[in-house]
Amino acid sequence: MRSATPAPRERPHSATTADARGGGKAGGDGTVRGDDVAPGDDASRGDGSRVSGGRAGRRPVTSAAELERHALMIFEERGFDATTVDDIAAAAGIGRRTFFRYYASKNDVAWGEFDAHLETMRAGLAATPPDVPVLPALRRAILDFNTYPAAEADWHRRRMALILRTPALQAHSMLRYARWRAVVAEFVAERTGRGEGALEPQAVAWAFLGVAIAGYEEWLVRARADLIPILDRALGLLVDGLERSL
Amino acid sequence: MRSATPAPRERPHSATTADARGGGKAGGDGTVRGDDVAPGDDASRGDGSRVSGGRAGRRPVTSAAELERHALMIFEERGFDATTVDDIAAAAGIGRRTFFRYYASKNDVAWGEFDAHLETMRAGLAATPPDVPVLPALRRAILDFNTYPAAEADWHRRRMALILRTPALQAHSMLRYARWRAVVAEFVAERTGRGEGALEPQAVAWAFLGVAIAGYEEWLVRARADLIPILDRALGLLVDGLERSL
DNA sequence: CCCGGTTGTGACACCCGATGTCACAACTTG
DNA sequence: CAAGTTGTGACATCGGGTGTCACAACCGGG
């Protein structure tokens, strides 16, 4: 889901991209930050064969996933705040302006294709048998939502560590969380026959979001632990009642 | 707590402040946004009497509270994003740079003296009799924390509406919430004998934060409702157990 | 093989939030 | 009045984000 690198082609006329500095009214001397990295270290195709799937127009130079990889590595190496968009763009071999066509902001890179993933949770909740009570249904759906193939576990951990430990990203994540909560609230509203904006669905959504994040933070602290059991314990606090669990 | 306007004095040599535009290398034509508003509409003292409390140095031209008032009004009128820091500074009759000496960012204006207020909650929790169970103690403390004098109710509503409905502020608020959660978690940790960073204290803090915000949102929707009963109902969801309340 | 339509990129120009620096204003105390 | 202290304003600079426009690269069809 995360590695769909499009068919790579060799880059003709790539001479200009080295000095790809956007913005900056400053007529200065250049301040070349990133070095001229090849856009992808994937296997390069020798011939100029046409592999395009009948799609019109110029082929993308990179992909959102590849940008995300570059960005995450630089973030980890230099820190999120100290990394400029130009750094990421240069590392990916694209211009600054192009970066913003893949991601709306520097913050958004960290979350990748969260929204698409979220849709699967919505669908999963909608498909829950009606005889499963609301809270256990949520518990199950949230666990599923956060279940990743083992191969991606390390990647996921690094991504979440970045998100949950960088203040700017913590803040920005609120907007993602809002959509996540909307999905949960929608389900609770439908199940309990209340309006989606009513207190109970919203409160439940908030509460589940909160304990889930607490679970994530616990997971990040425990070096080699599995996420799911911890998350399950956190969700259990709500499902079984806080009082009984303290 | 919020209205401590310092003794106003007439402003000598105020001629320059009209064109108080900071930054901007642009040698453009000016783009004068805010009009030259008087810094405070409070009663002006005629004589130049010395009322200072023995404090050395130049007296502040304005105050954080006054800036907050100006800012909130402009935000409501023009929208948060469309309001520039220069607008606020101009309205308050100060320079842009001076604004940032009162508040670290445009976002921070909205929250005012939240941190100071938070300390009282910490103290209140610490002073809770040990025979009161954890969850009811939290419920009580949170209600107290959000109890404002009736005179400030409208002000508080407007402030929270701004915060909870402006994406940029929603995001930024995460950082305030983190400190709020830390206070709650500290209390729970002490009561339950766990580490402050352990899963349960953090989860409880998150959950209470969440339902409290849900309560606030409900309050904002209901035009003339009181905050406290709604908030109490939201907190009750956790204290009494989610399941029993759905 | 050129031609128009489509899609992606790069350069340029700007806006605005935020920060460091420094000179100067205003006030207190001696 | 001089010296020390505190607040303010102007200047310069950085970096994220956006609109615009020309151009590149690919498609199909004539």
PDB file of C-alpha atoms in Angstrom, chain B:
ATOM      1  CA  MET B   1      -8.039  37.706  36.634  1.00  0.00           C
ATOM      2  CA  ARG B   2      -8.374  38.806  33.139  1.00  0.00           C
ATOM      3  CA  SER B   3      -9.007  42.495  33.299  1.00  0.00           C
ATOM      4  CA  ALA B   4      -6.019  43.965  35.074  1.00  0.00           C
ATOM      5  CA  THR B   5      -5.528  46.938  32.800  1.00  0.00           C
ATOM      6  CA  PRO B   6      -2.570  48.948  34.007  1.00  0.00           C
ATOM      7  CA  ALA B   7      -2.910  52.624  34.756  1.00  0.00           C
ATOM      8  CA  PRO B   8      -3.215  54.247  31.359  1.00  0.00           C
ATOM      9  CA  ARG B   9      -1.135  57.247  30.452  1.00  0.00           C
ATOM     10  CA  GLU B  10      -1.370  59.509  27.497  1.00  0.00           C
ATOM     11  CA  ARG B  11       0.972  58.593  24.729  1.00  0.00           C
ATOM     12  CA  PRO B  12       3.543  61.216  23.872  1.00  0.00           C
ATOM     13  CA  HIS B  13       5.297  61.137  20.502  1.00  0.00           C
ATOM     14  CA  SER B  14       2.832  58.669  19.112  1.00  0.00           C
ATOM     15  CA  ALA B  15       3.222  60.054  15.622  1.00  0.00           C
ATOM     16  CA  THR B  16       5.288  57.246  14.208  1.00  0.00           C
ATOM     17  CA  THR B  17       3.147  54.339  15.280  1.00  0.00           C
ATOM     18  CA  ALA B  18       0.558  54.911  12.576  1.00  0.00           C
ATOM     19  CA  ASP B  19       2.676  53.370   9.878  1.00  0.00           C
ATOM     20  CA  ALA B  20       3.873  50.604  12.136  1.00  0.00           C
ATOM     21  CA  ARG B  21       4.568  48.005   9.506  1.00  0.00           C
ATOM     22  CA  GLY B  22       7.267  45.527  10.349  1.00  0.00           C
ATOM     23  CA  GLY B  23       9.247  43.146   8.202  1.00  0.00           C
ATOM     24  CA  GLY B  24       8.531  43.316   4.538  1.00  0.00           C
ATOM     25  CA  LYS B  25      11.446  43.971   2.280  1.00  0.00           C
ATOM     26  CA  ALA B  26       8.940  45.048  -0.319  1.00  0.00           C
ATOM     27  CA  GLY B  27       9.460  48.660  -1.140  1.00  0.00           C
ATOM     28  CA  GLY B  28       5.842  48.794  -2.180  1.00  0.00           C
ATOM     29  CA  ASP B  29       3.340  51.527  -1.779  1.00  0.00           C
ATOM     30  CA  GLY B  30       2.342  50.835   1.752  1.00  0.00           C
ATOM     31  CA  THR B  31      -0.737  48.682   2.000  1.00  0.00           C
ATOM     32  CA  VAL B  32      -1.888  50.411   5.136  1.00  0.00           C
ATOM     33  CA  ARG B  33      -4.253  47.957   6.717  1.00  0.00           C
ATOM     34  CA  GLY B  34      -5.339  48.833  10.224  1.00  0.00           C
ATOM     35  CA  ASP B  35      -6.397  52.353  10.911  1.00  0.00           C
ATOM     36  CA  ASP B  36      -4.767  54.305  13.672  1.00  0.00           C
ATOM     37  CA  VAL B  37      -6.818  53.251  16.642  1.00  0.00           C
ATOM     38  CA  ALA B  38      -6.310  54.668  20.086  1.00  0.00           C
ATOM     39  CA  PRO B  39      -4.512  52.115  22.223  1.00  0.00           C
ATOM     40  CA  GLY B  40      -7.152  51.871  24.872  1.00  0.00           C
ATOM     41  CA  ASP B  41     -10.608  53.276  25.317  1.00  0.00           C
ATOM     42  CA  ASP B  42     -10.282  53.270  29.049  1.00  0.00           C
ATOM     43  CA  ALA B  43     -10.606  56.426  31.097  1.00  0.00           C
ATOM     44  CA  SER B  44      -7.596  58.579  30.398  1.00  0.00           C
ATOM     45  CA  ARG B  45      -5.759  60.242  33.219  1.00  0.00           C
ATOM     46  CA  GLY B  46      -5.324  63.927  32.686  1.00  0.00           C
ATOM     47  CA  ASP B  47      -2.283  64.672  34.786  1.00  0.00           C
ATOM     48  CA  GLY B  48       1.081  63.061  34.410  1.00  0.00           C
ATOM     49  CA  SER B  49       1.018  61.736  37.944  1.00  0.00           C
ATOM     50  CA  ARG B  50       3.395  58.971  38.874  1.00  0.00           C
ATOM     51  CA  VAL B  51       1.368  55.908  39.760  1.00  0.00           C
ATOM     52  CA  SER B  52       4.005  53.336  39.073  1.00  0.00           C
ATOM     53  CA  GLY B  53       4.579  50.862  41.826  1.00  0.00           C
ATOM     54  CA  GLY B  54       8.244  51.581  42.261  1.00  0.00           C
ATOM     55  CA  ARG B  55       9.103  49.537  39.192  1.00  0.00           C
ATOM     56  CA  ALA B  56      12.097  50.655  37.218  1.00  0.00           C
ATOM     57  CA  GLY B  57      12.163  51.272  33.526  1.00  0.00           C
ATOM     58  CA  ARG B  58       9.750  52.406  30.904  1.00  0.00           C
ATOM     59  CA  ARG B  59       6.101  51.605  31.438  1.00  0.00           C
ATOM     60  CA  PRO B  60       4.471  49.159  29.056  1.00  0.00           C
ATOM     61  CA  VAL B  61       2.439  50.783  26.330  1.00  0.00           C
ATOM     62  CA  THR B  62      -0.201  48.089  26.498  1.00  0.00           C
ATOM     63  CA  SER B  63      -0.871  44.790  28.216  1.00  0.00           C
ATOM     64  CA  ALA B  64      -1.338  41.193  27.241  1.00  0.00           C
ATOM     65  CA  ALA B  65      -4.993  41.366  28.211  1.00  0.00           C
ATOM     66  CA  GLU B  66      -5.582  44.410  26.078  1.00  0.00           C
ATOM     67  CA  LEU B  67      -3.860  42.853  23.117  1.00  0.00           C
ATOM     68  CA  GLU B  68      -6.011  39.815  23.581  1.00  0.00           C
ATOM     69  CA  ARG B  69      -9.164  41.919  23.476  1.00  0.00           C
ATOM     70  CA  HIS B  70      -8.132  43.728  20.336  1.00  0.00           C
ATOM     71  CA  ALA B  71      -7.066  40.506  18.678  1.00  0.00           C
ATOM     72  CA  LEU B  72     -10.216  38.595  19.475  1.00  0.00           C
ATOM     73  CA  MET B  73     -12.380  41.353  18.100  1.00  0.00           C
ATOM     74  CA  ILE B  74     -10.472  41.491  14.852  1.00  0.00           C
ATOM     75  CA  PHE B  75     -10.477  37.727  14.588  1.00  0.00           C
ATOM     76  CA  GLU B  76     -14.240  37.615  14.954  1.00  0.00           C
ATOM     77  CA  GLU B  77     -14.681  40.365  12.459  1.00  0.00           C
ATOM     78  CA  ARG B  78     -12.271  39.312   9.771  1.00  0.00           C
ATOM     79  CA  GLY B  79     -11.442  35.721  10.526  1.00  0.00           C
ATOM     80  CA  PHE B  80      -8.330  34.389  12.167  1.00  0.00           C
ATOM     81  CA  ASP B  81      -6.364  33.563   9.068  1.00  0.00           C
ATOM     82  CA  ALA B  82      -7.166  36.784   7.310  1.00  0.00           C
ATOM     83  CA  THR B  83      -5.920  38.776  10.275  1.00  0.00           C
ATOM     84  CA  THR B  84      -2.255  39.599  10.242  1.00  0.00           C
ATOM     85  CA  VAL B  85      -0.140  40.313  13.243  1.00  0.00           C
ATOM     86  CA  ASP B  86       0.337  43.780  11.832  1.00  0.00           C
ATOM     87  CA  ASP B  87      -3.404  44.273  12.026  1.00  0.00           C
ATOM     88  CA  ILE B  88      -3.458  43.445  15.694  1.00  0.00           C
ATOM     89  CA  ALA B  89      -0.396  45.498  16.427  1.00  0.00           C
ATOM     90  CA  ALA B  90      -1.806  48.458  14.570  1.00  0.00           C
ATOM     91  CA  ALA B  91      -5.115  48.189  16.393  1.00  0.00           C
ATOM     92  CA  ALA B  92      -3.294  48.180  19.682  1.00  0.00           C
ATOM     93  CA  GLY B  93      -1.056  51.021  18.607  1.00  0.00           C
ATOM     94  CA  ILE B  94       2.170  49.095  18.909  1.00  0.00           C
ATOM     95  CA  GLY B  95       4.751  47.782  16.523  1.00  0.00           C
ATOM     96  CA  ARG B  96       4.717  44.310  15.144  1.00  0.00           C
ATOM     97  CA  ARG B  97       7.842  43.325  17.001  1.00  0.00           C
ATOM     98  CA  THR B  98       6.366  44.477  20.259  1.00  0.00           C
ATOM     99  CA  PHE B  99       3.422  42.186  19.769  1.00  0.00           C
ATOM    100  CA  PHE B 100       5.747  39.217  19.878  1.00  0.00           C
ATOM    101  CA  ARG B 101       7.053  40.334  23.234  1.00  0.00           C
ATOM    102  CA  TYR B 102       3.614  39.884  24.697  1.00  0.00           C
ATOM    103  CA  TYR B 103       2.717  36.676  22.905  1.00  0.00           C
ATOM    104  CA  ALA B 104       5.036  34.147  21.389  1.00  0.00           C
ATOM    105  CA  SER B 105       2.802  33.690  18.387  1.00  0.00           C
ATOM    106  CA  LYS B 106      -0.428  34.792  16.844  1.00  0.00           C
ATOM    107  CA  ASN B 107      -1.940  31.541  18.008  1.00  0.00           C
ATOM    108  CA  ASP B 108      -1.057  32.166  21.603  1.00  0.00           C
ATOM    109  CA  VAL B 109      -3.187  35.261  21.854  1.00  0.00           C
ATOM    110  CA  ALA B 110      -6.344  33.241  21.897  1.00  0.00           C
ATOM    111  CA  TRP B 111      -5.460  31.264  24.983  1.00  0.00           C
ATOM    112  CA  GLY B 112      -4.447  34.207  27.112  1.00  0.00           C
ATOM    113  CA  GLU B 113      -3.226  33.309  30.574  1.00  0.00           C
ATOM    114  CA  PHE B 114      -4.149  29.669  30.361  1.00  0.00           C
ATOM    115  CA  ASP B 115      -0.985  28.435  31.962  1.00  0.00           C
ATOM    116  CA  ALA B 116      -1.446  30.467  35.100  1.00  0.00           C
ATOM    117  CA  HIS B 117      -4.988  29.224  35.375  1.00  0.00           C
ATOM    118  CA  LEU B 118      -3.762  25.697  34.976  1.00  0.00           C
ATOM    119  CA  GLU B 119      -1.623  26.011  38.034  1.00  0.00           C
ATOM    120  CA  THR B 120      -4.696  26.537  40.148  1.00  0.00           C
ATOM    121  CA  MET B 121      -6.074  23.243  38.908  1.00  0.00           C
ATOM    122  CA  ARG B 122      -2.886  21.490  39.819  1.00  0.00           C
ATOM    123  CA  ALA B 123      -3.073  22.984  43.271  1.00  0.00           C
ATOM    124  CA  GLY B 124      -6.733  22.084  43.584  1.00  0.00           C
ATOM    125  CA  LEU B 125      -6.075  18.487  42.669  1.00  0.00           C
ATOM    126  CA  ALA B 126      -3.177  18.257  45.043  1.00  0.00           C
ATOM    127  CA  ALA B 127      -5.417  19.513  47.817  1.00  0.00           C
ATOM    128  CA  THR B 128      -8.120  16.921  47.184  1.00  0.00           C
ATOM    129  CA  PRO B 129      -8.862  14.821  50.288  1.00  0.00           C
ATOM    130  CA  PRO B 130      -7.478  11.316  49.848  1.00  0.00           C
ATOM    131  CA  ASP B 131     -10.830   9.691  50.525  1.00  0.00           C
ATOM    132  CA  VAL B 132     -12.348  11.119  47.355  1.00  0.00           C
ATOM    133  CA  PRO B 133     -11.954   8.547  44.566  1.00  0.00           C
ATOM    134  CA  VAL B 134      -9.835   9.476  41.598  1.00  0.00           C
ATOM    135  CA  LEU B 135     -12.487   9.869  38.942  1.00  0.00           C
ATOM    136  CA  PRO B 136     -14.905  11.982  40.977  1.00  0.00           C
ATOM    137  CA  ALA B 137     -11.986  14.069  42.111  1.00  0.00           C
ATOM    138  CA  LEU B 138     -11.069  14.743  38.522  1.00  0.00           C
ATOM    139  CA  ARG B 139     -14.634  15.531  37.648  1.00  0.00           C
ATOM    140  CA  ARG B 140     -14.829  18.081  40.429  1.00  0.00           C
ATOM    141  CA  ALA B 141     -11.467  19.652  39.596  1.00  0.00           C
ATOM    142  CA  ILE B 142     -12.270  19.974  35.917  1.00  0.00           C
ATOM    143  CA  LEU B 143     -15.601  21.570  36.649  1.00  0.00           C
ATOM    144  CA  ASP B 144     -13.917  24.041  38.952  1.00  0.00           C
ATOM    145  CA  PHE B 145     -11.249  24.726  36.397  1.00  0.00           C
ATOM    146  CA  ASN B 146     -13.885  25.686  33.876  1.00  0.00           C
ATOM    147  CA  THR B 147     -16.053  27.730  36.174  1.00  0.00           C
ATOM    148  CA  TYR B 148     -15.901  31.388  35.315  1.00  0.00           C
ATOM    149  CA  PRO B 149     -17.663  34.365  36.843  1.00  0.00           C
ATOM    150  CA  ALA B 150     -20.934  35.078  35.069  1.00  0.00           C
ATOM    151  CA  ALA B 151     -19.575  38.379  33.840  1.00  0.00           C
ATOM    152  CA  GLU B 152     -16.961  36.577  31.823  1.00  0.00           C
ATOM    153  CA  ALA B 153     -19.258  33.924  30.412  1.00  0.00           C
ATOM    154  CA  ASP B 154     -19.841  35.652  27.126  1.00  0.00           C
ATOM    155  CA  TRP B 155     -16.201  36.442  26.735  1.00  0.00           C
ATOM    156  CA  HIS B 156     -15.277  32.871  27.483  1.00  0.00           C
ATOM    157  CA  ARG B 157     -17.759  31.572  24.943  1.00  0.00           C
ATOM    158  CA  ARG B 158     -16.424  33.796  22.235  1.00  0.00           C
ATOM    159  CA  ARG B 159     -12.879  32.807  22.990  1.00  0.00           C
ATOM    160  CA  MET B 160     -13.642  29.118  22.955  1.00  0.00           C
ATOM    161  CA  ALA B 161     -15.694  29.403  19.799  1.00  0.00           C
ATOM    162  CA  LEU B 162     -12.719  30.939  18.128  1.00  0.00           C
ATOM    163  CA  ILE B 163     -10.362  28.294  19.421  1.00  0.00           C
ATOM    164  CA  LEU B 164     -12.518  25.291  18.694  1.00  0.00           C
ATOM    165  CA  ARG B 165     -13.631  26.399  15.262  1.00  0.00           C
ATOM    166  CA  THR B 166     -10.426  27.729  13.777  1.00  0.00           C
ATOM    167  CA  PRO B 167      -8.331  24.908  12.360  1.00  0.00           C
ATOM    168  CA  ALA B 168      -5.055  26.663  13.014  1.00  0.00           C
ATOM    169  CA  LEU B 169      -6.052  27.162  16.629  1.00  0.00           C
ATOM    170  CA  GLN B 170      -7.407  23.668  17.021  1.00  0.00           C
ATOM    171  CA  ALA B 171      -4.023  22.423  16.013  1.00  0.00           C
ATOM    172  CA  HIS B 172      -2.085  24.815  18.172  1.00  0.00           C
ATOM    173  CA  SER B 173      -4.267  24.013  21.162  1.00  0.00           C
ATOM    174  CA  MET B 174      -2.809  20.549  21.210  1.00  0.00           C
ATOM    175  CA  LEU B 175       0.218  22.030  22.922  1.00  0.00           C
ATOM    176  CA  ARG B 176      -1.910  23.592  25.642  1.00  0.00           C
ATOM    177  CA  TYR B 177      -3.830  20.393  26.050  1.00  0.00           C
ATOM    178  CA  ALA B 178      -0.579  18.556  26.566  1.00  0.00           C
ATOM    179  CA  ARG B 179       0.149  20.616  29.639  1.00  0.00           C
ATOM    180  CA  TRP B 180      -3.385  20.163  30.854  1.00  0.00           C
ATOM    181  CA  ARG B 181      -3.048  16.430  30.447  1.00  0.00           C
ATOM    182  CA  ALA B 182       0.222  16.461  32.294  1.00  0.00           C
ATOM    183  CA  VAL B 183      -1.530  17.940  35.307  1.00  0.00           C
ATOM    184  CA  VAL B 184      -4.242  15.314  35.230  1.00  0.00           C
ATOM    185  CA  ALA B 185      -1.822  12.491  34.640  1.00  0.00           C
ATOM    186  CA  GLU B 186       0.330  13.642  37.502  1.00  0.00           C
ATOM    187  CA  PHE B 187      -2.628  13.429  39.828  1.00  0.00           C
ATOM    188  CA  VAL B 188      -3.730  10.019  38.611  1.00  0.00           C
ATOM    189  CA  ALA B 189      -0.192   8.716  38.833  1.00  0.00           C
ATOM    190  CA  GLU B 190       0.185   9.830  42.370  1.00  0.00           C
ATOM    191  CA  ARG B 191      -3.145   8.365  43.358  1.00  0.00           C
ATOM    192  CA  THR B 192      -2.638   5.023  41.698  1.00  0.00           C
ATOM    193  CA  GLY B 193       1.000   4.633  42.518  1.00  0.00           C
ATOM    194  CA  ARG B 194       2.055   4.352  38.905  1.00  0.00           C
ATOM    195  CA  GLY B 195       4.596   6.335  37.002  1.00  0.00           C
ATOM    196  CA  GLU B 196       3.421   9.545  35.477  1.00  0.00           C
ATOM    197  CA  GLY B 197       4.240   8.276  32.035  1.00  0.00           C
ATOM    198  CA  ALA B 198       2.502   4.950  32.495  1.00  0.00           C
ATOM    199  CA  LEU B 199      -0.349   3.954  30.281  1.00  0.00           C
ATOM    200  CA  GLU B 200      -3.192   4.361  32.749  1.00  0.00           C
ATOM    201  CA  PRO B 201      -2.510   7.920  33.909  1.00  0.00           C
ATOM    202  CA  GLN B 202      -1.907   9.073  30.376  1.00  0.00           C
ATOM    203  CA  ALA B 203      -4.972   7.304  29.075  1.00  0.00           C
ATOM    204  CA  VAL B 204      -7.161   8.756  31.794  1.00  0.00           C
ATOM    205  CA  ALA B 205      -5.797  12.214  31.116  1.00  0.00           C
ATOM    206  CA  TRP B 206      -6.461  11.832  27.423  1.00  0.00           C
ATOM    207  CA  ALA B 207      -9.939  10.504  27.966  1.00  0.00           C
ATOM    208  CA  PHE B 208     -10.923  13.315  30.313  1.00  0.00           C
ATOM    209  CA  LEU B 209      -9.507  15.899  27.996  1.00  0.00           C
ATOM    210  CA  GLY B 210     -11.487  14.418  25.174  1.00  0.00           C
ATOM    211  CA  VAL B 211     -14.852  14.332  26.850  1.00  0.00           C
ATOM    212  CA  ALA B 212     -14.298  17.812  28.209  1.00  0.00           C
ATOM    213  CA  ILE B 213     -13.707  19.154  24.733  1.00  0.00           C
ATOM    214  CA  ALA B 214     -16.743  17.295  23.502  1.00  0.00           C
ATOM    215  CA  GLY B 215     -18.661  19.038  26.259  1.00  0.00           C
ATOM    216  CA  TYR B 216     -17.330  22.395  25.167  1.00  0.00           C
ATOM    217  CA  GLU B 217     -18.375  21.767  21.609  1.00  0.00           C
ATOM    218  CA  GLU B 218     -21.845  20.838  22.728  1.00  0.00           C
ATOM    219  CA  TRP B 219     -21.976  24.018  24.777  1.00  0.00           C
ATOM    220  CA  LEU B 220     -21.020  26.137  21.817  1.00  0.00           C
ATOM    221  CA  VAL B 221     -23.776  24.664  19.730  1.00  0.00           C
ATOM    222  CA  ARG B 222     -26.474  25.286  22.321  1.00  0.00           C
ATOM    223  CA  ALA B 223     -26.786  29.004  22.087  1.00  0.00           C
ATOM    224  CA  ARG B 224     -27.713  30.098  25.585  1.00  0.00           C
ATOM    225  CA  ALA B 225     -26.819  27.044  27.618  1.00  0.00           C
ATOM    226  CA  ASP B 226     -24.632  26.912  30.692  1.00  0.00           C
ATOM    227  CA  LEU B 227     -21.291  25.236  30.321  1.00  0.00           C
ATOM    228  CA  ILE B 228     -21.062  23.508  33.654  1.00  0.00           C
ATOM    229  CA  PRO B 229     -24.066  21.163  33.426  1.00  0.00           C
ATOM    230  CA  ILE B 230     -23.071  20.061  29.951  1.00  0.00           C
ATOM    231  CA  LEU B 231     -19.512  19.557  31.013  1.00  0.00           C
ATOM    232  CA  ASP B 232     -20.663  17.576  34.006  1.00  0.00           C
ATOM    233  CA  ARG B 233     -22.704  15.337  31.787  1.00  0.00           C
ATOM    234  CA  ALA B 234     -19.711  14.766  29.518  1.00  0.00           C
ATOM    235  CA  LEU B 235     -17.453  13.938  32.426  1.00  0.00           C
ATOM    236  CA  GLY B 236     -20.113  11.658  33.818  1.00  0.00           C
ATOM    237  CA  LEU B 237     -19.774   9.481  30.763  1.00  0.00           C
ATOM    238  CA  LEU B 238     -16.332   8.519  31.934  1.00  0.00           C
ATOM    239  CA  VAL B 239     -16.923   8.494  35.643  1.00  0.00           C
ATOM    240  CA  ASP B 240     -20.007   6.329  35.403  1.00  0.00           C
ATOM    241  CA  GLY B 241     -18.643   4.225  32.586  1.00  0.00           C
ATOM    242  CA  LEU B 242     -19.278   4.673  28.908  1.00  0.00           C
ATOM    243  CA  GLU B 243     -21.283   1.523  28.536  1.00  0.00           C
ATOM    244  CA  ARG B 244     -23.815   2.420  31.172  1.00  0.00           C
ATOM    245  CA  SER B 245     -24.303   5.804  29.564  1.00  0.00           C
ATOM    246  CA  LEU B 246     -25.072   4.774  26.038  1.00  0.00           C
TER     247      LEU B 246
END
